[in-house]
Each structure stands twice: as C-alpha cells, then as structure tokens.
mmCIF file of C-alpha atoms and ligand atoms in Angstrom:
data_model
loop_
_atom_site.group_PDB
_atom_site.id
_atom_site.type_symbol
_atom_site.label_atom_id
_atom_site.label_comp_id
_atom_site.label_asym_id
_atom_site.label_seq_id
_atom_site.Cartn_x
_atom_site.Cartn_y
_atom_site.Cartn_z
ATOM 1 C CA UNK A 1 -62.504 22.231 -38.950
ATOM 2 C CA UNK A 2 -59.912 19.571 -39.740
ATOM 3 C CA UNK A 3 -57.735 18.373 -37.864
ATOM 4 C CA UNK A 4 -55.548 15.827 -39.193
ATOM 5 C CA UNK A 5 -54.865 12.240 -36.587
ATOM 6 C CA UNK A 6 -51.311 10.213 -37.803
ATOM 7 C CA UNK A 7 -51.959 6.607 -36.563
ATOM 8 C CA UNK A 8 -55.307 7.475 -37.002
ATOM 9 C CA UNK A 9 -56.665 4.181 -37.092
ATOM 10 C CA UNK A 10 -54.207 2.042 -34.288
ATOM 11 C CA UNK A 11 -55.673 2.556 -30.366
ATOM 12 C CA UNK A 12 -55.664 5.293 -28.930
ATOM 13 C CA UNK A 13 -55.510 6.903 -32.633
ATOM 14 C CA UNK A 14 -59.468 5.276 -33.345
ATOM 15 C CA UNK A 15 -60.497 6.211 -29.970
ATOM 16 C CA UNK A 16 -59.735 9.796 -30.605
ATOM 17 C CA UNK A 17 -60.993 10.204 -34.467
ATOM 18 C CA UNK A 18 -63.833 8.964 -32.552
ATOM 19 C CA UNK A 19 -64.201 12.035 -29.925
ATOM 20 C CA UNK A 20 -63.429 14.141 -32.315
ATOM 21 C CA UNK A 21 -65.956 13.935 -34.522
ATOM 22 C CA UNK A 22 -68.284 13.745 -31.108
ATOM 23 C CA UNK A 23 -67.515 17.192 -30.719
ATOM 24 C CA UNK A 24 -68.289 17.802 -34.389
ATOM 25 C CA UNK A 25 -64.035 18.345 -36.011
ATOM 26 C CA UNK A 26 -63.352 17.535 -39.299
ATOM 27 C CA UNK A 27 -61.484 14.460 -39.319
ATOM 28 C CA UNK A 28 -58.506 14.241 -41.627
ATOM 29 C CA UNK A 29 -56.249 10.160 -41.042
ATOM 30 C CA UNK A 30 -52.908 9.123 -41.745
ATOM 31 C CA UNK A 31 -51.960 5.321 -41.289
ATOM 32 C CA UNK A 32 -50.001 3.441 -43.435
ATOM 33 C CA UNK A 33 -51.947 0.240 -41.750
ATOM 34 C CA UNK A 34 -48.355 -1.288 -40.399
ATOM 35 C CA UNK A 35 -49.508 -1.962 -37.123
ATOM 36 C CA UNK A 36 -53.383 -1.497 -38.183
ATOM 37 C CA UNK A 37 -56.574 -2.571 -41.010
ATOM 38 C CA UNK A 38 -58.788 -0.911 -42.914
ATOM 39 C CA UNK A 39 -61.024 -2.954 -40.408
ATOM 40 C CA UNK A 40 -60.389 -0.549 -36.974
ATOM 41 C CA UNK A 41 -61.930 2.892 -40.255
ATOM 42 C CA UNK A 42 -65.401 0.831 -40.480
ATOM 43 C CA UNK A 43 -65.131 0.236 -37.165
ATOM 44 C CA UNK A 44 -65.162 4.417 -36.194
ATOM 45 C CA UNK A 45 -67.963 5.019 -38.971
ATOM 46 C CA UNK A 46 -70.230 2.028 -36.805
ATOM 47 C CA UNK A 47 -69.855 4.227 -33.930
ATOM 48 C CA UNK A 48 -69.854 8.068 -35.036
ATOM 49 C CA UNK A 49 -71.824 7.267 -38.356
ATOM 50 C CA UNK A 50 -68.896 8.991 -39.685
ATOM 51 C CA UNK A 51 -66.069 8.887 -42.071
ATOM 52 C CA UNK A 52 -63.194 10.792 -42.027
ATOM 53 C CA UNK A 53 -60.597 10.668 -44.823
ATOM 54 C CA UNK A 54 -58.135 9.076 -44.901
ATOM 55 C CA UNK A 55 -55.202 8.867 -46.457
ATOM 56 C CA UNK A 56 -52.866 5.759 -46.631
ATOM 57 C CA UNK A 57 -49.158 7.154 -46.028
ATOM 58 C CA UNK A 58 -45.765 6.274 -44.513
ATOM 59 C CA UNK A 59 -44.579 9.245 -43.037
ATOM 60 C CA UNK A 60 -40.728 8.588 -43.591
ATOM 61 C CA UNK A 61 -41.859 9.736 -47.191
ATOM 62 C CA UNK A 62 -40.686 12.766 -47.542
ATOM 63 C CA UNK A 63 -42.293 13.818 -50.521
ATOM 64 C CA UNK A 64 -45.673 12.146 -49.532
ATOM 65 C CA UNK A 65 -45.866 14.249 -46.449
ATOM 66 C CA UNK A 66 -45.206 17.429 -48.761
ATOM 67 C CA UNK A 67 -48.210 16.410 -51.210
ATOM 68 C CA UNK A 68 -50.017 15.599 -48.493
ATOM 69 C CA UNK A 69 -50.309 18.920 -47.006
ATOM 70 C CA UNK A 70 -51.040 21.028 -50.148
ATOM 71 C CA UNK A 71 -53.572 19.259 -50.819
ATOM 72 C CA UNK A 72 -54.699 19.462 -47.599
ATOM 73 C CA UNK A 73 -53.868 22.551 -46.498
ATOM 74 C CA UNK A 74 -56.733 23.799 -44.141
ATOM 75 C CA UNK A 75 -55.355 21.610 -41.531
ATOM 76 C CA UNK A 76 -56.060 23.741 -38.344
ATOM 77 C CA UNK A 77 -54.587 21.383 -36.220
ATOM 78 C CA UNK A 78 -52.314 17.942 -35.333
ATOM 79 C CA UNK A 79 -52.205 15.004 -33.432
ATOM 80 C CA UNK A 80 -49.516 13.139 -33.906
ATOM 81 C CA UNK A 81 -49.857 9.368 -32.818
ATOM 82 C CA UNK A 82 -48.284 7.580 -35.712
ATOM 83 C CA UNK A 83 -45.038 5.439 -34.260
ATOM 84 C CA UNK A 84 -43.988 2.161 -33.784
ATOM 85 C CA UNK A 85 -44.044 1.330 -29.477
ATOM 86 C CA UNK A 86 -43.294 -1.925 -28.994
ATOM 87 C CA UNK A 87 -40.362 -1.100 -26.396
ATOM 88 C CA UNK A 88 -38.868 -5.079 -26.899
ATOM 89 C CA UNK A 89 -38.376 -4.196 -30.784
ATOM 90 C CA UNK A 90 -37.099 -1.096 -30.167
ATOM 91 C CA UNK A 91 -33.678 -3.162 -29.052
ATOM 92 C CA UNK A 92 -33.444 -5.761 -31.058
ATOM 93 C CA UNK A 93 -34.269 -3.322 -33.927
ATOM 94 C CA UNK A 94 -33.458 0.348 -32.870
ATOM 95 C CA UNK A 95 -32.774 1.765 -36.815
ATOM 96 C CA UNK A 96 -36.101 1.511 -37.659
ATOM 97 C CA UNK A 97 -37.754 2.935 -34.293
ATOM 98 C CA UNK A 98 -35.260 5.940 -35.197
ATOM 99 C CA UNK A 99 -36.334 6.301 -38.894
ATOM 100 C CA UNK A 100 -39.808 5.587 -38.269
ATOM 101 C CA UNK A 101 -40.381 7.284 -35.433
ATOM 102 C CA UNK A 102 -37.942 10.985 -36.192
ATOM 103 C CA UNK A 103 -38.251 11.241 -39.176
ATOM 104 C CA UNK A 104 -41.789 11.232 -39.467
ATOM 105 C CA UNK A 105 -41.754 14.042 -36.880
ATOM 106 C CA UNK A 106 -39.188 15.885 -39.149
ATOM 107 C CA UNK A 107 -41.341 15.750 -42.077
ATOM 108 C CA UNK A 108 -44.514 16.721 -40.220
ATOM 109 C CA UNK A 109 -42.992 19.844 -37.922
ATOM 110 C CA UNK A 110 -41.348 20.616 -41.761
ATOM 111 C CA UNK A 111 -44.672 21.377 -42.882
ATOM 112 C CA UNK A 112 -45.819 23.202 -40.103
ATOM 113 C CA UNK A 113 -43.501 25.302 -39.311
ATOM 114 C CA UNK A 114 -43.960 26.932 -42.978
ATOM 115 C CA UNK A 115 -48.037 27.835 -41.624
ATOM 116 C CA UNK A 116 -48.270 31.060 -40.238
ATOM 117 C CA UNK A 117 -50.128 29.436 -37.277
ATOM 118 C CA UNK A 118 -50.052 25.328 -36.097
ATOM 119 C CA UNK A 119 -51.113 23.835 -33.139
ATOM 120 C CA UNK A 120 -49.528 20.016 -32.773
ATOM 121 C CA UNK A 121 -50.283 17.089 -29.964
ATOM 122 C CA UNK A 122 -47.793 14.775 -29.213
ATOM 123 C CA UNK A 123 -48.065 11.308 -27.987
ATOM 124 C CA UNK A 124 -45.454 10.222 -25.609
ATOM 125 C CA UNK A 125 -45.225 8.273 -22.878
ATOM 126 C CA UNK A 126 -44.297 8.818 -18.822
ATOM 127 C CA UNK A 127 -41.907 6.604 -19.979
ATOM 128 C CA UNK A 128 -39.754 9.345 -20.194
ATOM 129 C CA UNK A 129 -38.990 9.209 -16.457
ATOM 130 C CA UNK A 130 -37.564 5.849 -16.196
ATOM 131 C CA UNK A 131 -37.553 5.121 -12.747
ATOM 132 C CA UNK A 132 -38.462 8.250 -10.981
ATOM 133 C CA UNK A 133 -37.736 9.056 -7.381
ATOM 134 C CA UNK A 134 -40.887 10.659 -6.578
ATOM 135 C CA UNK A 135 -44.227 9.083 -6.804
ATOM 136 C CA UNK A 136 -46.811 10.014 -7.921
ATOM 137 C CA UNK A 137 -44.391 11.529 -11.304
ATOM 138 C CA UNK A 138 -45.012 15.201 -11.864
ATOM 139 C CA UNK A 139 -44.317 17.154 -15.456
ATOM 140 C CA UNK A 140 -41.382 18.171 -13.113
ATOM 141 C CA UNK A 141 -40.109 15.089 -12.345
ATOM 142 C CA UNK A 142 -36.153 14.504 -14.341
ATOM 143 C CA UNK A 143 -36.048 12.994 -17.297
ATOM 144 C CA UNK A 144 -34.203 9.589 -17.050
ATOM 145 C CA UNK A 145 -31.985 8.144 -19.695
ATOM 146 C CA UNK A 146 -34.323 6.021 -22.006
ATOM 147 C CA UNK A 147 -33.931 2.377 -20.430
ATOM 148 C CA UNK A 148 -35.021 1.432 -24.513
ATOM 149 C CA UNK A 149 -34.348 2.707 -28.381
ATOM 150 C CA UNK A 150 -38.247 3.523 -27.729
ATOM 151 C CA UNK A 151 -38.163 5.826 -24.770
ATOM 152 C CA UNK A 152 -35.099 7.414 -26.364
ATOM 153 C CA UNK A 153 -37.327 8.670 -29.465
ATOM 154 C CA UNK A 154 -39.726 9.480 -27.236
ATOM 155 C CA UNK A 155 -37.819 12.219 -25.745
ATOM 156 C CA UNK A 156 -36.080 12.952 -28.965
ATOM 157 C CA UNK A 157 -39.795 13.364 -29.991
ATOM 158 C CA UNK A 158 -39.923 15.932 -27.387
ATOM 159 C CA UNK A 159 -36.846 17.938 -27.934
ATOM 160 C CA UNK A 160 -36.857 18.653 -31.211
ATOM 161 C CA UNK A 161 -40.885 19.378 -31.010
ATOM 162 C CA UNK A 162 -39.708 22.365 -28.107
ATOM 163 C CA UNK A 163 -37.004 23.646 -30.435
ATOM 164 C CA UNK A 164 -39.153 23.884 -33.983
ATOM 165 C CA UNK A 165 -42.194 25.730 -31.185
ATOM 166 C CA UNK A 166 -39.452 27.895 -30.087
ATOM 167 C CA UNK A 167 -38.542 29.324 -33.784
ATOM 168 C CA UNK A 168 -41.347 29.185 -35.556
ATOM 169 C CA UNK A 169 -45.600 29.290 -35.157
ATOM 170 C CA UNK A 170 -46.087 25.658 -33.976
ATOM 171 C CA UNK A 171 -48.342 25.885 -30.716
ATOM 172 C CA UNK A 172 -47.277 22.404 -28.634
ATOM 173 C CA UNK A 173 -48.722 20.256 -26.076
ATOM 174 C CA UNK A 174 -47.101 17.269 -24.855
ATOM 175 C CA UNK A 175 -49.220 14.678 -23.570
ATOM 176 C CA UNK A 176 -46.908 11.717 -22.046
ATOM 177 C CA UNK A 177 -49.438 8.848 -21.124
ATOM 178 C CA UNK A 178 -49.147 6.402 -18.377
ATOM 179 C CA UNK A 179 -50.468 2.872 -19.730
ATOM 180 C CA UNK A 180 -53.955 2.788 -21.800
ATOM 181 C CA UNK A 181 -55.503 -0.395 -21.404
ATOM 182 C CA UNK A 182 -59.172 -0.865 -22.596
ATOM 183 C CA UNK A 183 -62.011 -0.056 -25.439
ATOM 184 C CA UNK A 184 -64.431 2.321 -26.609
ATOM 185 C CA UNK A 185 -67.995 0.107 -24.940
ATOM 186 C CA UNK A 186 -69.722 -0.562 -28.436
ATOM 187 C CA UNK A 187 -66.015 -3.120 -28.695
ATOM 188 C CA UNK A 188 -66.367 -1.634 -32.487
ATOM 189 C CA UNK A 189 -62.905 -0.732 -31.801
ATOM 190 C CA UNK A 190 -60.111 -1.742 -29.256
ATOM 191 C CA UNK A 191 -56.675 -2.556 -28.969
ATOM 192 C CA UNK A 192 -55.018 -5.245 -31.743
ATOM 193 C CA UNK A 193 -51.813 -6.659 -30.906
ATOM 194 C CA UNK A 194 -49.861 -8.361 -34.139
ATOM 195 C CA UNK A 195 -48.441 -11.738 -32.275
ATOM 196 C CA UNK A 196 -47.589 -12.008 -29.629
ATOM 197 C CA UNK A 197 -48.823 -8.553 -26.883
ATOM 198 C CA UNK A 198 -46.274 -7.496 -24.938
ATOM 199 C CA UNK A 199 -48.786 -5.675 -22.723
ATOM 200 C CA UNK A 200 -50.918 -6.673 -19.898
ATOM 201 C CA UNK A 201 -53.798 -5.892 -19.949
ATOM 202 C CA UNK A 202 -54.138 -7.610 -23.500
ATOM 203 C CA UNK A 203 -52.128 -10.361 -22.736
ATOM 204 C CA UNK A 204 -54.507 -11.597 -19.533
ATOM 205 C CA UNK A 205 -57.455 -10.628 -22.367
ATOM 206 C CA UNK A 206 -55.769 -12.957 -24.891
ATOM 207 C CA UNK A 207 -55.331 -16.166 -21.765
ATOM 208 C CA UNK A 208 -59.014 -15.229 -20.800
ATOM 209 C CA UNK A 209 -60.590 -15.955 -23.910
ATOM 210 C CA UNK A 210 -58.722 -19.378 -24.305
ATOM 211 C CA UNK A 211 -56.015 -17.883 -26.586
ATOM 212 C CA UNK A 212 -53.061 -18.207 -24.440
ATOM 213 C CA UNK A 213 -52.117 -20.673 -22.203
ATOM 214 C CA UNK A 214 -51.467 -18.559 -19.522
ATOM 215 C CA UNK A 215 -49.936 -15.345 -17.800
ATOM 216 C CA UNK A 216 -46.402 -14.960 -17.287
ATOM 217 C CA UNK A 217 -46.353 -12.829 -14.589
ATOM 218 C CA UNK A 218 -43.282 -11.215 -14.367
ATOM 219 C CA UNK A 219 -42.003 -11.034 -10.784
ATOM 220 C CA UNK A 220 -43.431 -10.951 -6.839
ATOM 221 C CA UNK A 221 -40.535 -10.129 -5.221
ATOM 222 C CA UNK A 222 -40.618 -6.226 -5.880
ATOM 223 C CA UNK A 223 -40.651 -3.745 -2.845
ATOM 224 C CA UNK A 224 -44.615 -3.190 -3.012
ATOM 225 C CA UNK A 225 -47.526 -4.383 -0.706
ATOM 226 C CA UNK A 226 -47.857 -7.585 -3.176
ATOM 227 C CA UNK A 227 -44.916 -7.563 -4.458
ATOM 228 C CA UNK A 228 -45.253 -6.554 -8.102
ATOM 229 C CA UNK A 229 -45.319 -4.123 -10.019
ATOM 230 C CA UNK A 230 -47.266 -1.149 -9.966
ATOM 231 C CA UNK A 231 -48.782 0.825 -12.856
ATOM 232 C CA UNK A 232 -51.524 3.862 -13.797
ATOM 233 C CA UNK A 233 -53.762 1.716 -15.997
ATOM 234 C CA UNK A 234 -55.934 4.396 -18.120
ATOM 235 C CA UNK A 235 -59.030 3.516 -20.110
ATOM 236 C CA UNK A 236 -58.289 4.539 -23.554
ATOM 237 C CA UNK A 237 -61.592 6.646 -23.662
ATOM 238 C CA UNK A 238 -60.808 9.022 -21.301
ATOM 239 C CA UNK A 239 -56.969 9.798 -22.800
ATOM 240 C CA UNK A 240 -59.124 9.818 -25.776
ATOM 241 C CA UNK A 241 -60.834 12.205 -24.355
ATOM 242 C CA UNK A 242 -57.879 14.753 -22.904
ATOM 243 C CA UNK A 243 -56.262 14.539 -26.664
ATOM 244 C CA UNK A 244 -59.583 16.491 -27.671
ATOM 245 C CA UNK A 245 -59.444 18.875 -24.354
ATOM 246 C CA UNK A 246 -55.288 19.189 -25.575
ATOM 247 C CA UNK A 247 -56.789 20.761 -29.030
ATOM 248 C CA UNK A 248 -59.134 22.847 -28.237
ATOM 249 C CA UNK A 249 -56.593 24.422 -25.393
ATOM 250 C CA UNK A 250 -54.312 25.366 -28.407
ATOM 251 C CA UNK A 251 -57.193 25.834 -31.106
ATOM 252 C CA UNK A 252 -58.644 28.652 -28.528
ATOM 253 C CA UNK A 253 -54.933 30.042 -27.733
ATOM 254 C CA UNK A 254 -55.688 28.730 -23.550
ATOM 255 C CA UNK A 255 -52.032 27.484 -23.649
ATOM 256 C CA UNK A 256 -49.371 29.743 -21.610
ATOM 257 C CA UNK A 257 -46.163 28.394 -23.269
ATOM 258 C CA UNK A 258 -45.522 27.563 -26.466
ATOM 259 C CA UNK A 259 -45.060 24.084 -25.377
ATOM 260 C CA UNK A 260 -47.321 22.784 -22.290
ATOM 261 C CA UNK A 261 -46.788 19.300 -21.103
ATOM 262 C CA UNK A 262 -49.009 17.328 -19.030
ATOM 263 C CA UNK A 263 -49.273 13.613 -17.786
ATOM 264 C CA UNK A 264 -52.188 12.147 -18.409
ATOM 265 C CA UNK A 265 -53.672 8.992 -16.290
ATOM 266 C CA UNK A 266 -55.443 8.180 -13.667
ATOM 267 C CA UNK A 267 -53.885 9.037 -10.743
ATOM 268 C CA UNK A 268 -53.667 5.439 -9.046
ATOM 269 C CA UNK A 269 -51.656 2.628 -9.067
ATOM 270 C CA UNK A 270 -52.359 -1.136 -9.440
ATOM 271 C CA UNK A 271 -50.282 -3.901 -9.091
ATOM 272 C CA UNK A 272 -50.480 -6.372 -11.686
ATOM 273 C CA UNK A 273 -51.927 -8.956 -9.510
ATOM 274 C CA UNK A 274 -54.575 -6.475 -8.758
ATOM 275 C CA UNK A 275 -55.687 -6.699 -12.595
ATOM 276 C CA UNK A 276 -55.239 -9.615 -12.572
ATOM 277 C CA UNK A 277 -58.269 -9.790 -9.844
ATOM 278 C CA UNK A 278 -59.971 -7.407 -11.196
ATOM 279 C CA UNK A 279 -60.203 -9.551 -14.659
ATOM 280 C CA UNK A 280 -61.223 -11.822 -12.427
ATOM 281 C CA UNK A 281 -64.074 -10.480 -11.210
ATOM 282 C CA UNK A 282 -65.360 -9.277 -14.679
ATOM 283 C CA UNK A 283 -64.929 -12.499 -16.279
ATOM 284 C CA UNK A 284 -66.947 -14.079 -13.449
ATOM 285 C CA UNK A 285 -63.930 -16.941 -14.158
ATOM 286 C CA UNK A 286 -60.486 -17.809 -12.388
ATOM 287 C CA UNK A 287 -57.521 -16.932 -13.942
ATOM 288 C CA UNK A 288 -54.234 -18.755 -14.636
ATOM 289 C CA UNK A 289 -50.762 -17.368 -14.451
ATOM 290 C CA UNK A 290 -47.399 -18.285 -12.823
ATOM 291 C CA UNK A 291 -45.015 -16.031 -11.363
ATOM 292 C CA UNK A 292 -41.363 -15.953 -13.199
ATOM 293 C CA UNK A 293 -38.225 -14.079 -13.418
ATOM 294 C CA UNK A 294 -38.458 -10.098 -13.600
ATOM 295 C CA UNK A 295 -38.556 -8.208 -16.701
ATOM 296 C CA UNK A 296 -35.801 -6.771 -17.945
ATOM 297 C CA UNK A 297 -36.193 -2.847 -18.041
ATOM 298 C CA UNK A 298 -39.253 -2.985 -15.635
ATOM 299 C CA UNK A 299 -39.522 -0.386 -13.205
ATOM 300 C CA UNK A 300 -41.661 -1.166 -10.104
ATOM 301 C CA UNK A 301 -42.948 1.709 -8.983
ATOM 302 C CA UNK A 302 -45.278 3.916 -11.821
ATOM 303 C CA UNK A 303 -48.139 6.922 -11.620
ATOM 304 C CA UNK A 304 -49.203 10.166 -12.463
ATOM 305 C CA UNK A 305 -49.228 13.042 -10.105
ATOM 306 C CA UNK A 306 -52.228 14.212 -11.314
ATOM 307 C CA UNK A 307 -52.736 18.279 -10.037
ATOM 308 C CA UNK A 308 -51.678 19.820 -13.735
ATOM 309 C CA UNK A 309 -54.068 17.466 -16.033
ATOM 310 C CA UNK A 310 -56.903 18.181 -13.939
ATOM 311 C CA UNK A 311 -56.495 21.948 -12.175
ATOM 312 C CA UNK A 312 -54.952 23.055 -15.783
ATOM 313 C CA UNK A 313 -55.875 21.120 -18.498
ATOM 314 C CA UNK A 314 -59.405 20.671 -16.846
ATOM 315 C CA UNK A 315 -58.964 16.705 -17.521
ATOM 316 C CA UNK A 316 -59.629 14.198 -15.451
ATOM 317 C CA UNK A 317 -60.516 9.812 -15.569
ATOM 318 C CA UNK A 318 -64.359 9.389 -15.836
ATOM 319 C CA UNK A 319 -63.233 5.792 -15.720
ATOM 320 C CA UNK A 320 -62.261 2.400 -13.410
ATOM 321 C CA UNK A 321 -59.944 0.093 -13.762
ATOM 322 C CA UNK A 322 -62.523 -2.205 -13.291
ATOM 323 C CA UNK A 323 -65.016 -0.190 -16.416
ATOM 324 C CA UNK A 324 -61.481 -0.994 -18.658
ATOM 325 C CA UNK A 325 -60.542 -3.747 -17.690
ATOM 326 C CA UNK A 326 -65.149 -5.395 -18.777
ATOM 327 C CA UNK A 327 -64.060 -2.974 -21.562
ATOM 328 C CA UNK A 328 -61.215 -4.983 -22.457
ATOM 329 C CA UNK A 329 -63.013 -7.718 -22.392
ATOM 330 C CA UNK A 330 -65.747 -6.977 -23.731
ATOM 331 C CA UNK A 331 -63.733 -6.098 -27.615
ATOM 332 C CA UNK A 332 -61.590 -9.343 -27.102
ATOM 333 C CA UNK A 333 -65.086 -11.609 -26.290
ATOM 334 C CA UNK A 334 -65.875 -9.217 -29.683
ATOM 335 C CA UNK A 335 -62.496 -10.270 -31.464
ATOM 336 C CA UNK A 336 -63.128 -13.365 -31.037
ATOM 337 C CA UNK A 337 -66.049 -14.049 -32.528
ATOM 338 C CA UNK A 338 -65.652 -12.735 -35.139
HETATM 339 C C1 WQD B 401 -47.647 -3.600 -17.188
HETATM 340 C C2 WQD B 401 -46.632 -4.765 -16.081
HETATM 341 C C3 WQD B 401 -44.822 -5.777 -16.370
HETATM 342 C C4 WQD B 401 -46.805 -8.627 -19.476
HETATM 343 C C5 WQD B 401 -44.954 -0.368 -22.038
HETATM 344 C C6 WQD B 401 -44.515 0.937 -22.299
HETATM 345 C C7 WQD B 401 -44.729 1.976 -22.515
HETATM 346 C C8 WQD B 401 -45.940 2.248 -23.053
HETATM 347 C C9 WQD B 401 -46.903 0.666 -22.067
HETATM 348 C C10 WQD B 401 -46.179 2.775 -24.951
HETATM 349 C C11 WQD B 401 -45.586 -4.626 -15.925
HETATM 350 C C12 WQD B 401 -45.632 -6.834 -15.803
HETATM 351 C C13 WQD B 401 -46.327 -7.778 -18.426
HETATM 352 C C14 WQD B 401 -47.062 -9.624 -18.833
HETATM 353 C C15 WQD B 401 -46.493 -9.347 -17.243
HETATM 354 N N1 WQD B 401 -45.897 1.990 -23.833
HETATM 355 N N2 WQD B 401 -46.234 -8.081 -17.312
HETATM 356 N N3 WQD B 401 -46.701 -10.337 -17.954
HETATM 357 O O1 WQD B 401 -44.115 -2.027 -18.899
HETATM 358 O O2 WQD B 401 -45.942 -0.293 -18.313
HETATM 359 O O3 WQD B 401 -45.089 0.335 -20.412
HETATM 360 O O4 WQD B 401 -46.718 -0.442 -22.055
HETATM 361 O O5 WQD B 401 -46.108 4.100 -25.008
HETATM 362 O O6 WQD B 401 -43.687 2.823 -22.337
HETATM 363 O O7 WQD B 401 -43.519 1.039 -21.502
HETATM 364 O O8 WQD B 401 -46.522 -2.133 -19.462
HETATM 365 O O9 WQD B 401 -48.360 -4.059 -20.191
HETATM 366 O O10 WQD B 401 -45.770 -3.714 -20.767
HETATM 367 O O11 WQD B 401 -46.805 -4.250 -18.415
HETATM 368 O O12 WQD B 401 -46.233 -9.371 -15.676
HETATM 369 O O13 WQD B 401 -46.625 -10.661 -19.582
HETATM 370 O O14 WQD B 401 -47.587 -6.249 -16.472
HETATM 371 O O15 WQD B 401 -44.376 -6.497 -15.618
HETATM 372 O O16 WQD B 401 -44.962 -5.047 -14.861
HETATM 373 P P1 WQD B 401 -45.289 -1.022 -18.935
HETATM 374 P P2 WQD B 401 -46.950 -3.514 -19.281
#
C-alpha cells in the first residue's frame, strides 16, 4: 500500500516514514525543503535500506497538488505533517501561517474528496487546549481561543477536516501532540531546528554541545512544585508509531466515527528543571542555565490524559523522558561531528 507523507523530511515526518517502511508500507514523501534537507532522505534510507519516493513540491501550489494526485492515483492514505510550526514566528508573520498551513490543507482535501475512499491523518497539537482547566487533559477538554496564529491554524484545520468529512468519503484521525522530543536511536535522523531553537530540548542539547552559552529558563514563579512550567514530553519514535497505528485503524475500517481525535502524550508531566536534571544525568556533566522572566503565552501545566489513546487507539508510549533525552543528546553529538 502506498502512503503519502507530506512534510516527510521534517522532524516527526521522517520518523514516521521510518516506522511506515518498517511495517511494509510504500511511502511517497512530499516536501518543499523549506524546513528540512535531502540529508534527511539519506538518513531514512540509512535506517531502513528502503527508498521512499520523493516529490519536491510546495502544497501551496494547487496545480502541483492536482498533478501529484494524477501521477500517484494509488495513494491509500495520507499523513499530513507539512506546515509551519514556530509559535513566535506565527505571531510576527501570521499570513505565512494562514496561507501555508490552511491552503495546503484545502488543496489536499480537494483531491481526497474526489476519491471513493480516503484516509487522512492530521498533525494537530495540544496547543488547541490553551491552559486547560482539568489536567491531565482529555480529548473532551474545551478548545480555548488560540494563543497564536500557529495554534489557530491547528484549530481551523481541525474544523475544516470535520466539515469536509461530513460530506465526503474522507475518514480522518486528528492527532493532538504534546511535546515531541528526542531522535531515532541510530542518530541518522533527529530534530534540525533552523537558527536559534525556540523549543526547550534542542536548546538544551545545543547548549550541552557548546553551541549556546546557557539556557534561559523562562520563569520559576509558576504554581508548580519547583516553580517551572510542566509539559508532557513524548519520544518522537513513540509518536511516529502512533501515526502508523492510527493509519492502520482507518485502513482496517476500525474507526468508530468519520473523524476521531486522540491526544498523544506520555501522561507524565515534567518540569523544565526536571528536564535539565535528566539531561545532566545522560550527558554526565553540569548544565548552565539562568532563570529569567516568563515567556509570553506559556501555559503553566499541560500533560495528556492517555486513556483514549491507550484504550481506544491501542497505543501507549514505551520510552521514558531519560531515553528521549539520551537520544536527543546522541543526535546532537552526531550533528556536531558532521
Ligand atoms: C517547553 C517549556 C518553556 C525554551 C510548543 C508549541 C507546541 C509544540 C511544541 C508544535 C516551556 C520552557 C523553552 C527555552 C525555556 N509545537 N523553555 N527556555 O511551548 O510547550 O510547545 O512547542 O506543535 O505547539 O506551543 O514547547 O519547548 O517551547 O517550551 O524555559 O529556551 O520549556 O517556557 O515551559 P511548548 P517549548
């Protein structure tokens, strides 16, 4: 079976391609290389020994999307990662986010709604919950007004899919990620932030390798045990495997509704200081950081209620925070060595 992975050379996308190939799927990748490189393609092949098909194209080009589906009319499922995902950038450049994240989704869905059967997995985010009132966060938690245009594109994207699924043969699963971290244990693929990392773990590993002087911890006056924010950090390989499980659910027609929603997290909350401690353990050296003011838009606490993912989807995380930090560190050292 041929599966389309858009953004398949990105961080989560590339790890998902590996897991799809491991399960015997034929993969075609669409990527415009705006936030990835062909080196990632080589990394995938180095791990699995299998060549995905790679189509370099920008999903903002409606005609390109149409041509793609004429050429690849045997796609059985689509996993849609391709999107811009930097929260801060989305605030300063909202139209880039609305055009890239939404027009690409619309053009994809316009092709899928023509099919007699279409299976669609959408990369969403726990950011749709904002600061949830009940923690751990279940899929029934109310959607809060988005804190950024990035978060808004995820909310609007979900609504578009729900509306289209009602009037087409499209079956969809929306996967709301918590905080993806780490890398494949081969260190052939991993997170490749462009410029100064906005996310915690790549900033930590770049500091550990000497690329950054110290980590600025954004606030330790939150109402949490050690005062720093709490998040649900999930190993990217666990997250990738969840996408294959979700896809197989649709291919095997096990879905109970036209659109299903699952929170993908470990169910464990870790504070910034706990993540730092974990890194010190795996790197074997003290870690330089400084407490500074809070970052605008940060929620105090967010971690997943995993009952539905475990009980209905039949997936749960297997890897610990420490294993994720060790894999992120091994990857950073490999990148440095290149
Ligand atoms: C985690 C914690 C920061 C950097 C975002 C998006 C979310 C998803 C993951 C795409 C927070 C603290 C961070 C630093 C710090 N992205 N921190 N110093 O904000 O939970 O989620 O990325 O889907 O949608 O919202 O992740 O890694 O930026 O921050 O103290 O230099 O680390 O304050 O508490 P976040 P993050």
